[in-house]
Coordinates of N, CA, C and O and ligand atoms in Angstrom, one line a residue:
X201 N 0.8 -1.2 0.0 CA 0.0 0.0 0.0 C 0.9 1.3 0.0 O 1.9 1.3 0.7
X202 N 0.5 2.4 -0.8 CA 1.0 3.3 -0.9 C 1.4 4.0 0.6 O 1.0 3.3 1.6
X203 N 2.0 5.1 0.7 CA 1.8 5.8 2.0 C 1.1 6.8 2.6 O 0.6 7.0 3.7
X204 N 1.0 7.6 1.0 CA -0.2 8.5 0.9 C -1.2 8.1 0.0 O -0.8 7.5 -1.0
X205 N -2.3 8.3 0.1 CA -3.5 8.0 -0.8 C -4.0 8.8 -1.7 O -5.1 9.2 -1.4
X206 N -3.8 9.0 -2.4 CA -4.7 10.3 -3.1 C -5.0 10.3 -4.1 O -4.2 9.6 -4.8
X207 N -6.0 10.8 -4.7 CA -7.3 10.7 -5.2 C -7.4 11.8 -6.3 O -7.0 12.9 -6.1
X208 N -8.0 11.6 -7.6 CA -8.4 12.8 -8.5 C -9.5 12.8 -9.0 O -10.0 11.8 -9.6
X209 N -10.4 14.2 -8.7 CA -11.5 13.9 -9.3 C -11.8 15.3 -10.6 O -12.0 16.5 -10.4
X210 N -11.7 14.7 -11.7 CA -11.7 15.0 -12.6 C -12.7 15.8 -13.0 O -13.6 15.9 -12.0
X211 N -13.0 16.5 -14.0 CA -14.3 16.8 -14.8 C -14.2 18.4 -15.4 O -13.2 19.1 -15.5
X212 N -15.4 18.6 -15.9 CA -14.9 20.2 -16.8 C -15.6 21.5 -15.4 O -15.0 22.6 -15.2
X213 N -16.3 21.2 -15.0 CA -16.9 22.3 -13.3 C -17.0 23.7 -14.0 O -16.4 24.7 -13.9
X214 N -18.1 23.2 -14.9 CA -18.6 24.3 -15.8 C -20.1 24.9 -15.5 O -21.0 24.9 -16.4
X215 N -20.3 25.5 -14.1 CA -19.6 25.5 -13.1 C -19.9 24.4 -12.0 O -20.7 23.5 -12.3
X216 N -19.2 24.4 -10.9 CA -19.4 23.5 -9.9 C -20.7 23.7 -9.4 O -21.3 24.8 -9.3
X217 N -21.2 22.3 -9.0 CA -22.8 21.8 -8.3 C -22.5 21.8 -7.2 O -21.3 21.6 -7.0
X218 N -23.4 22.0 -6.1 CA -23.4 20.9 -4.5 C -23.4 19.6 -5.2 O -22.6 19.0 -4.5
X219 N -23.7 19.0 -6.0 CA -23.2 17.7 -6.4 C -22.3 17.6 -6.3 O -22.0 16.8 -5.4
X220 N -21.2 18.2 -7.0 CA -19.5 17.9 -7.7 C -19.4 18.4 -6.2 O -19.3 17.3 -5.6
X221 N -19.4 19.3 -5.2 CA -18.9 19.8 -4.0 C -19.0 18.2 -3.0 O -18.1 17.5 -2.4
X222 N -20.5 17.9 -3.1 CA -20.7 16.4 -2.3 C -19.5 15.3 -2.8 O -19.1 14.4 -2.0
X223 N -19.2 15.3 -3.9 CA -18.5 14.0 -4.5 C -16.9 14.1 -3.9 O -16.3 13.1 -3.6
X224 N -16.3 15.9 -3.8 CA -15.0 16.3 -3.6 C -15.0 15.9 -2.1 O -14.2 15.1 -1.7
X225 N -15.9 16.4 -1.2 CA -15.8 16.1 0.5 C -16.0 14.6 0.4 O -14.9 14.1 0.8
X226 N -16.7 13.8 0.1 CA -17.0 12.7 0.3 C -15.4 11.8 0.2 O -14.9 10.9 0.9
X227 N -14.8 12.5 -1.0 CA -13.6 11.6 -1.4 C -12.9 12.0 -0.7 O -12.5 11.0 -0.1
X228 N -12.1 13.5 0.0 CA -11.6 13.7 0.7 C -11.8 13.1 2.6 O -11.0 13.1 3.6
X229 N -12.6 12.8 2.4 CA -13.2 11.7 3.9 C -12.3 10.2 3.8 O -12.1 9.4 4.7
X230 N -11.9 10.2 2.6 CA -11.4 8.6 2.2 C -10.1 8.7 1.7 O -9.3 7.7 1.7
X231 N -9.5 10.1 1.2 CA -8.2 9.9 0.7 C -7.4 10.8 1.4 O -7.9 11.8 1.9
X232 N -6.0 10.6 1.5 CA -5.3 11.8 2.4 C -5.0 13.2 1.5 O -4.5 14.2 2.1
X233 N -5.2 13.1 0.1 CA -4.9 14.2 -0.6 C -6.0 13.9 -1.7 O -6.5 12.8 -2.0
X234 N -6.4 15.0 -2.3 CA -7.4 15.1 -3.2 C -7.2 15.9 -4.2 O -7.3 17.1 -3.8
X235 N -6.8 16.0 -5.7 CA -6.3 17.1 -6.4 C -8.0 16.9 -7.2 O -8.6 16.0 -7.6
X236 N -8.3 18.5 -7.3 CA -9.8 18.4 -8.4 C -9.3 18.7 -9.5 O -8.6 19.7 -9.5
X237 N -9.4 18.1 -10.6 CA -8.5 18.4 -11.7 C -9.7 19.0 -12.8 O -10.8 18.4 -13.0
X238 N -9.3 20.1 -13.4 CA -10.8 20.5 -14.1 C -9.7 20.6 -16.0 O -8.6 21.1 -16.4
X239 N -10.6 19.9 -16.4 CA -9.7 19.7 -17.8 C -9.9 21.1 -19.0 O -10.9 21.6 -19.5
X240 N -8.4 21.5 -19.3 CA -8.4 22.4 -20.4 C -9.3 21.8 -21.5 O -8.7 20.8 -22.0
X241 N -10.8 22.1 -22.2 CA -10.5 21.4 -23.6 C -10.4 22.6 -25.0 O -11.5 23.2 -25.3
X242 N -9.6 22.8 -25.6 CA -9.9 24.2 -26.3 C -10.8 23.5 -27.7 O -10.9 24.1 -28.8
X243 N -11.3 22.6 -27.7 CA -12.9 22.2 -28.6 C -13.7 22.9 -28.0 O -14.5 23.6 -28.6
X244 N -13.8 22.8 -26.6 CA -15.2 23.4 -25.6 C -15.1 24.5 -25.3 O -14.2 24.8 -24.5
X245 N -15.9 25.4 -25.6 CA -16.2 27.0 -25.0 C -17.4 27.1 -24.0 O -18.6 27.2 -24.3
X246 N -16.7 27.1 -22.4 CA -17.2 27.3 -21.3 C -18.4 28.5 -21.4 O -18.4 29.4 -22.2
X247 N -19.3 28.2 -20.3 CA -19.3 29.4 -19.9 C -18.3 30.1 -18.5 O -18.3 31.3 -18.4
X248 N -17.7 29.6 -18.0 CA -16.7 30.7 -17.1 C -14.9 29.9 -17.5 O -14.6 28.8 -17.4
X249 N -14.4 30.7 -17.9 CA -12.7 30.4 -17.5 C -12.3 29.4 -17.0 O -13.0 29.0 -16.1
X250 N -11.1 28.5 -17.4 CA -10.5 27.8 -16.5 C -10.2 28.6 -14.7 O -10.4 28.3 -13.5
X251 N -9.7 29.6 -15.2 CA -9.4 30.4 -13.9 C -10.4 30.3 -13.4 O -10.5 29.7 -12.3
X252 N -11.5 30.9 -14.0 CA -12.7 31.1 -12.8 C -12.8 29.9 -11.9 O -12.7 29.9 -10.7
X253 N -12.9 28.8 -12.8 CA -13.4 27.7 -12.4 C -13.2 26.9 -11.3 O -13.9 26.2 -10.5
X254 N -11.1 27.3 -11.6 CA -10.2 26.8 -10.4 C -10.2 27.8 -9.2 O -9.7 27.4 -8.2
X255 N -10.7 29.2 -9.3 CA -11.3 30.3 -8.3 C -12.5 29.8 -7.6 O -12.5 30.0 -6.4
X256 N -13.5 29.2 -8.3 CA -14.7 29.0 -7.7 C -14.4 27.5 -6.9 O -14.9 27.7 -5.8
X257 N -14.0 26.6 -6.9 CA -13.6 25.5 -6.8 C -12.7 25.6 -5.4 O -12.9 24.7 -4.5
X258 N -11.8 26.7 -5.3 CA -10.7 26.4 -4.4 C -11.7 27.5 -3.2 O -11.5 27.5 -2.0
X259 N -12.6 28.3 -3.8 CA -13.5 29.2 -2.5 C -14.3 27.8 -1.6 O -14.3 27.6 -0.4
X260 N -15.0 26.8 -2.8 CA -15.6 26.1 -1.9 C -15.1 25.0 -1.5 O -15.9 24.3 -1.0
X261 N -13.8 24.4 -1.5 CA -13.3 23.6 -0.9 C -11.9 24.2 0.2 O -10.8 23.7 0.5
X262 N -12.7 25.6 0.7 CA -12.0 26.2 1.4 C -11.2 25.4 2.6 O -10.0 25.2 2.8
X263 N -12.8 24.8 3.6 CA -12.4 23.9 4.5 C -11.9 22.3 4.1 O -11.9 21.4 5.0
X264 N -11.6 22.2 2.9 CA -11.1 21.1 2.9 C -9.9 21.0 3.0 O -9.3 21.1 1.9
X265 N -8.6 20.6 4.4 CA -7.4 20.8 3.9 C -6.4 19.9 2.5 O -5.5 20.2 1.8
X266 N -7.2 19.1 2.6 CA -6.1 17.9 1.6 C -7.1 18.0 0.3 O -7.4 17.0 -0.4
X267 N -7.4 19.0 0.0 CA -7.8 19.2 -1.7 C -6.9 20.6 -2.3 O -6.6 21.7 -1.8
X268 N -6.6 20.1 -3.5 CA -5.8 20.8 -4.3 C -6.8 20.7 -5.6 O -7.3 19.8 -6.1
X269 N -6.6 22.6 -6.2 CA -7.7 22.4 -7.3 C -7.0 23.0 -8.4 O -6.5 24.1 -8.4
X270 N -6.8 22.0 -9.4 CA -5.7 22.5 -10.4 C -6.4 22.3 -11.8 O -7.5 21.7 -11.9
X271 N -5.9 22.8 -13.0 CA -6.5 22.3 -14.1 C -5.2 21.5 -14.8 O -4.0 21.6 -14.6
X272 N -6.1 20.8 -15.8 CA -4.4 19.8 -16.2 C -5.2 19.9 -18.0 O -6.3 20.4 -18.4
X273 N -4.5 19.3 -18.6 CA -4.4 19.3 -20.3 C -3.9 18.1 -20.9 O -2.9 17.7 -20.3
X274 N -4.2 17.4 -21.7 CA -4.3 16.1 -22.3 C -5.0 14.7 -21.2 O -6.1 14.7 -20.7
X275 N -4.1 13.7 -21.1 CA -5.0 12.3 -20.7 C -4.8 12.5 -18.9 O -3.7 12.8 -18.4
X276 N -6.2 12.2 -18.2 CA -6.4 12.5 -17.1 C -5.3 11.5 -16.7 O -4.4 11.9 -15.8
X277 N -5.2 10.5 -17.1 CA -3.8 9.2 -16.5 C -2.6 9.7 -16.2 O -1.8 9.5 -15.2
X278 N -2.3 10.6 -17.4 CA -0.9 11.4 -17.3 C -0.9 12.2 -16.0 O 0.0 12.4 -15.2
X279 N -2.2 12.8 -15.8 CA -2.4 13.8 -14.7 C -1.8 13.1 -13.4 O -0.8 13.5 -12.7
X280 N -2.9 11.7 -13.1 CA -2.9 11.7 -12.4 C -1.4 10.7 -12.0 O -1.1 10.4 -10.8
X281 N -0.6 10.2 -13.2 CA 0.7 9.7 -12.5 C 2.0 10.7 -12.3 O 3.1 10.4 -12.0
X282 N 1.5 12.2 -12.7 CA 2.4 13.4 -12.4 C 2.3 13.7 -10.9 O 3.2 14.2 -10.1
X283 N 0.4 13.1 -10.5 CA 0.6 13.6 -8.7 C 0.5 12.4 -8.3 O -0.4 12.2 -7.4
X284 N 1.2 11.3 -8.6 CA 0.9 10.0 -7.7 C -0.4 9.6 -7.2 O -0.6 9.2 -6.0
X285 N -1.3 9.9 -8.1 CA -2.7 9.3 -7.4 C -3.2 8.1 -7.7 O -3.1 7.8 -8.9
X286 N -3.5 7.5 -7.1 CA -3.8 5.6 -7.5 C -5.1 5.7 -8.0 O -5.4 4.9 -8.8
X287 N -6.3 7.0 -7.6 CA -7.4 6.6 -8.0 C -8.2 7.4 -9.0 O -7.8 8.5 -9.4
X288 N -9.2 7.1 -9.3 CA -9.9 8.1 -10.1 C -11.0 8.1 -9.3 O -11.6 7.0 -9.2
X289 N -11.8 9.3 -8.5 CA -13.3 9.6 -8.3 C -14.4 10.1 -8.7 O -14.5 11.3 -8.6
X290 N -15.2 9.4 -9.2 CA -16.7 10.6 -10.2 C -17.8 10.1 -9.0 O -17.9 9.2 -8.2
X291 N -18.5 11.1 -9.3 CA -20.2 10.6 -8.6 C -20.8 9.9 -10.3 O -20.4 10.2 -11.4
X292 N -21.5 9.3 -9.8 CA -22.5 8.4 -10.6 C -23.9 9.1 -10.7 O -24.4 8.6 -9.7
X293 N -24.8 9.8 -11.1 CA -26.2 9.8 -10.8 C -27.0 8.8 -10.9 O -27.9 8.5 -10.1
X294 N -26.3 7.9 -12.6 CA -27.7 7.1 -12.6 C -27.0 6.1 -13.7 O -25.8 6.0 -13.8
X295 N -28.0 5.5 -14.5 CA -27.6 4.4 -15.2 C -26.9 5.2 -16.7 O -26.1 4.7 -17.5
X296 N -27.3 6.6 -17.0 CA -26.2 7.3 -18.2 C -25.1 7.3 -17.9 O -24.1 6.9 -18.5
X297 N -25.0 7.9 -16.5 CA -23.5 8.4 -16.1 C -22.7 6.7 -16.4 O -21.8 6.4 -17.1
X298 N -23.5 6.0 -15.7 CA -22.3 4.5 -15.4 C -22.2 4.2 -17.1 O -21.5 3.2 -17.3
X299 N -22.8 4.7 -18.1 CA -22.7 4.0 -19.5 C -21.3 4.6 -20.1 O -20.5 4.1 -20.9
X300 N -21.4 6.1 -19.4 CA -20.4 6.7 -20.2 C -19.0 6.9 -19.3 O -18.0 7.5 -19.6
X301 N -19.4 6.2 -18.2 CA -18.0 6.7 -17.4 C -17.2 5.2 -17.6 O -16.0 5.0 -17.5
X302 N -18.3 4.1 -17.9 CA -17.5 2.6 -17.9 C -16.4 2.5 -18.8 O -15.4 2.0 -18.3
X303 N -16.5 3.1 -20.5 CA -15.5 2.7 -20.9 C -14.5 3.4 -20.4 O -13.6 2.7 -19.9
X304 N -14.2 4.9 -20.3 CA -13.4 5.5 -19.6 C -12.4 5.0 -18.6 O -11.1 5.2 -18.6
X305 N -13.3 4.2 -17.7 CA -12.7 3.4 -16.6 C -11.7 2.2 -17.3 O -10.5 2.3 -17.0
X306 N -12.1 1.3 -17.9 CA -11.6 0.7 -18.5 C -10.6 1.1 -19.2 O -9.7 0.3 -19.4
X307 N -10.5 2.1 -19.8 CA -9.5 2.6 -20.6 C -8.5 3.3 -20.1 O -7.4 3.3 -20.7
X308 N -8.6 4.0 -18.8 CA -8.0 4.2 -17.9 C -6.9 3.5 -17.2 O -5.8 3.9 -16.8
X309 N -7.6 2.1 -17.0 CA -6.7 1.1 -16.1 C -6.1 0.7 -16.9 O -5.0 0.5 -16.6
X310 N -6.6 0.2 -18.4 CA -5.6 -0.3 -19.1 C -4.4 0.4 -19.3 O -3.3 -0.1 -19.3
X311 N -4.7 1.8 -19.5 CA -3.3 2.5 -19.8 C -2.3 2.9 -19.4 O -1.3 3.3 -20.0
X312 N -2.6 2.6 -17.5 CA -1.8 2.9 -16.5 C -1.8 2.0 -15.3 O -1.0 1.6 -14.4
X313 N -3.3 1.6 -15.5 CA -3.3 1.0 -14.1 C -4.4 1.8 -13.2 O -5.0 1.0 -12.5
X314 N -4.7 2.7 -13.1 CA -5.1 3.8 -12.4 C -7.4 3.6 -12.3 O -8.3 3.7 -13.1
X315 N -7.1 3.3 -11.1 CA -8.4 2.7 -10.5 C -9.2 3.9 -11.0 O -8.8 5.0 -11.1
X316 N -10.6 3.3 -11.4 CA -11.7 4.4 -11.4 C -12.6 4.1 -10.0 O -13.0 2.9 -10.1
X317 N -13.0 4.5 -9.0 CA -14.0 4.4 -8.0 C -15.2 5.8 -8.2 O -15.0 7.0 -8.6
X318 N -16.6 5.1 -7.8 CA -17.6 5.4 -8.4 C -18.5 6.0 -6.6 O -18.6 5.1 -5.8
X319 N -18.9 6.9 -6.2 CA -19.6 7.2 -5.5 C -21.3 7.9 -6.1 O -21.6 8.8 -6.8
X320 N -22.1 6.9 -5.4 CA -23.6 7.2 -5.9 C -24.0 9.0 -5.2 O -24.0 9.4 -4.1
X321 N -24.3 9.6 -6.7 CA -24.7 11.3 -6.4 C -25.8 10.7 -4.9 O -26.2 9.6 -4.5
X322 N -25.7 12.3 -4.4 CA -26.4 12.4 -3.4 C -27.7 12.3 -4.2 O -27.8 12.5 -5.4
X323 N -28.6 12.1 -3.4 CA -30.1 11.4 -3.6 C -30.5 13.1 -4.1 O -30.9 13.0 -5.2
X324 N -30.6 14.6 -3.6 CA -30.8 15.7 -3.4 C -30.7 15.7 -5.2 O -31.7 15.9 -6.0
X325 N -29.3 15.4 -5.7 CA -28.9 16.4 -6.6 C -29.0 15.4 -8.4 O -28.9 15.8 -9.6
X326 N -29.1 13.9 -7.8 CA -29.0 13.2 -9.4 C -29.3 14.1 -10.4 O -28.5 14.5 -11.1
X327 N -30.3 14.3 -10.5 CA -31.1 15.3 -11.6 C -30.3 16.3 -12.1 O -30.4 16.8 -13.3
X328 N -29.3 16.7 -11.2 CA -28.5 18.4 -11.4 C -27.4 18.2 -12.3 O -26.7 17.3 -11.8
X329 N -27.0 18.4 -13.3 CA -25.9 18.8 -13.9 C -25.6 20.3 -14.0 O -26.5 21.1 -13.8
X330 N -24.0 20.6 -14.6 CA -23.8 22.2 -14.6 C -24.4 22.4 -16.1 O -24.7 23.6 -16.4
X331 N -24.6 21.5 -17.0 CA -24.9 21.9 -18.5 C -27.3 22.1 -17.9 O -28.2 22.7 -18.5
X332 N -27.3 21.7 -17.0 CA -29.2 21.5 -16.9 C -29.2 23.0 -15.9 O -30.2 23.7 -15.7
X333 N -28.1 23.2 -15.4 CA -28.6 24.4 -14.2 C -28.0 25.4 -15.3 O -28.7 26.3 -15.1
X334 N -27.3 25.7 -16.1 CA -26.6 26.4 -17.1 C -28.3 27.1 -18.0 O -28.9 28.2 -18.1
X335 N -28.4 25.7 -18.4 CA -29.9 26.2 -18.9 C -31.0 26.8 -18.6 O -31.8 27.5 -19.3
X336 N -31.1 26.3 -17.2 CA -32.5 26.7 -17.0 C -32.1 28.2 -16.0 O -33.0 29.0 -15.9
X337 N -31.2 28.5 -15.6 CA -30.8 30.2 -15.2 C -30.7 30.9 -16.4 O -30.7 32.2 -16.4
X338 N -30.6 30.3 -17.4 CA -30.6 31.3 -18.4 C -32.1 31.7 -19.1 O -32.5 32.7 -19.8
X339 N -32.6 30.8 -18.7 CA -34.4 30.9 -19.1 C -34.9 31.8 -17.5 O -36.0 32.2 -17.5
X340 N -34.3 31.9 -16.7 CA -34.6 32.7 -15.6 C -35.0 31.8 -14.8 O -36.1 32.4 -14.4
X341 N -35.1 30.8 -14.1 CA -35.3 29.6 -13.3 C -34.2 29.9 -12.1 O -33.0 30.3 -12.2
X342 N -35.2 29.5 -11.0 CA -34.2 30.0 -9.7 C -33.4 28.4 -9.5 O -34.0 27.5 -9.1
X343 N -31.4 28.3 -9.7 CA -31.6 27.3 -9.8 C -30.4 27.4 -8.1 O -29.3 26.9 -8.0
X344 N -31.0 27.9 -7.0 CA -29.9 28.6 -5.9 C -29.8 27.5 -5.2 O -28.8 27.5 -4.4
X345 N -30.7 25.9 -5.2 CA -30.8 24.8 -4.3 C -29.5 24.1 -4.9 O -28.8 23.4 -4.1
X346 N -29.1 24.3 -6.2 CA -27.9 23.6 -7.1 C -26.2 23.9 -7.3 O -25.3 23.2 -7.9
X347 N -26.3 25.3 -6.4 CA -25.1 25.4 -6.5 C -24.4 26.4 -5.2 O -24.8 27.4 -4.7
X348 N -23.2 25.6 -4.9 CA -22.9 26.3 -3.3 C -23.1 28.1 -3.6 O -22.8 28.4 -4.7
X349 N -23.6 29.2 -2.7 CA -24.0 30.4 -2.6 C -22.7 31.0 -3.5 O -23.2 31.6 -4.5
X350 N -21.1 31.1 -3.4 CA -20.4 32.0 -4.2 C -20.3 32.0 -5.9 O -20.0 32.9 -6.8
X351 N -20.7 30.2 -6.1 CA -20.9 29.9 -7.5 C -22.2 30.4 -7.8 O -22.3 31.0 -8.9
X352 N -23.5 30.3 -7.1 CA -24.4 31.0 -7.5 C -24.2 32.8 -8.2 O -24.5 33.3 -9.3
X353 N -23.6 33.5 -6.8 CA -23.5 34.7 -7.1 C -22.6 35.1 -8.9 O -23.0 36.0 -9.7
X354 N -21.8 34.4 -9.1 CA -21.0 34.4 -10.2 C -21.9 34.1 -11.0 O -21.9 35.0 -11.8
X355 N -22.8 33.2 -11.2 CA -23.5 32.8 -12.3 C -24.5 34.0 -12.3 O -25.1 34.2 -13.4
X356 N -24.6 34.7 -11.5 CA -25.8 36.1 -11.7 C -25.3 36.7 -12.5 O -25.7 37.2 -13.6
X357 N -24.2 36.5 -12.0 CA -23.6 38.3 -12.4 C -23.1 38.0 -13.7 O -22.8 39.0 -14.5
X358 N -22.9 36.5 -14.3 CA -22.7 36.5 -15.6 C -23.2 36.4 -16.7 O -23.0 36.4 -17.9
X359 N -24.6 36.1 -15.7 CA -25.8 36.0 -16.8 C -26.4 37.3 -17.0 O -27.1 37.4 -18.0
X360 N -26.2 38.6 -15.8 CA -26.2 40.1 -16.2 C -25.1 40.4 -17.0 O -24.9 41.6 -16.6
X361 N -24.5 40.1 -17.6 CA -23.3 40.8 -18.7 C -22.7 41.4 -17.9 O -21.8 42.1 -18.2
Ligands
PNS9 O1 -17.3 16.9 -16.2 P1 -17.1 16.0 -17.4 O2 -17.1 16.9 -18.7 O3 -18.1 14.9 -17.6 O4 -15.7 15.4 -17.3 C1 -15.1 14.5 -18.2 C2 -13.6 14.2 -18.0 C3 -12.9 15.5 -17.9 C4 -13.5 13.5 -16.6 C5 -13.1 13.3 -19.1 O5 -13.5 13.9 -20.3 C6 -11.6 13.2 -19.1 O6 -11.1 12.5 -18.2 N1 -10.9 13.9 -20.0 C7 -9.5 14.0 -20.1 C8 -8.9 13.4 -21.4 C9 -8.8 11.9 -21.3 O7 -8.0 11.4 -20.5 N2 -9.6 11.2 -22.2 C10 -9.5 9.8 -22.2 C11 -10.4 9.2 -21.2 S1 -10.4 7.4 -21.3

């Protein structure tokens, strides 16, 4: 067994959920370091910055000591054998997520070795993604139950120009 444990949980936090916030504590409860790794992809035009992203991310994982929130660029494997992390963490919502995260997983370990582990979304938030709360704040839908209070505020203010 390793000495240190640590953990990466990947994804684009376009912007971050109390989902993705539940998935980061949750993993952080189980690993001694946690890097959130939010991926460059320059195919995809966000709505906020990488920067923002890793701003909004490191406000709400204030209290977490052993989370580091970084963005990384090309194969999440490379990432994660630059910070010695044995594992990969996603939440699962439901039977889509596990269709599209399976091969991933598998392609992952093949290429490195590098565990995928799956924690089931909180019961609250399955439903929530940042691309479904993206949408419906833009149609004017109060979506404040979905995202911790500073990512909310950001999303106002960027949906006021
Ligand atoms: O939040 P998302 O967009 O569902 O996250 C997807 C992410 C970033 C976890 C996934 O696309 C990924 O790991 N991309 C990095 C590039 C890579 O390693 N691709 C091969 C995966 S087998």
């Amino acid at each position: 067994m390793p000495d240190v444990r640590r953990a990466v949980c990947p994804g684009s936090y376009d912007p971050p959920t109390v989902g993705h916030l539940d998935v980061i504590a949750r993993t952080a409860a189980l690993f001694d370091e946690v890097f959130v790794a939010i991926l460059v992809n320059p195919r995809k035009q966000g709505m906020f910055e990488i920067d923002e992203r890793v701003q909004m991310l490191t406000e709400i994982t204030a209290d977490l000591p052993q989370v580091r929130v970084e963005s990384f660029s090309g194969l999440v494997v490379d990432y994660c054998r630059e910070r010695g992390a044995q594992a990969l963490v996603k939440g699962l919502r439901g039977a889509t997520d596990y269709d599209y995260e399976l091969p991933m997983a598998h392609m992952n370990r093949h290429l490195t070795g590098v565990e995928t582990m799956f924690l089931p979304g909180a019961p609250g938030q399955v439903y929530v993604s940042s691309s479904l709360v993206k949408e419906v704040a833009r149609g004017g839908g109060d979506v404040t139950p979905f995202l911790p209070p500073s990512v909310h505020t950001r999303l106002v203010e960027r949906l006021q120009g």
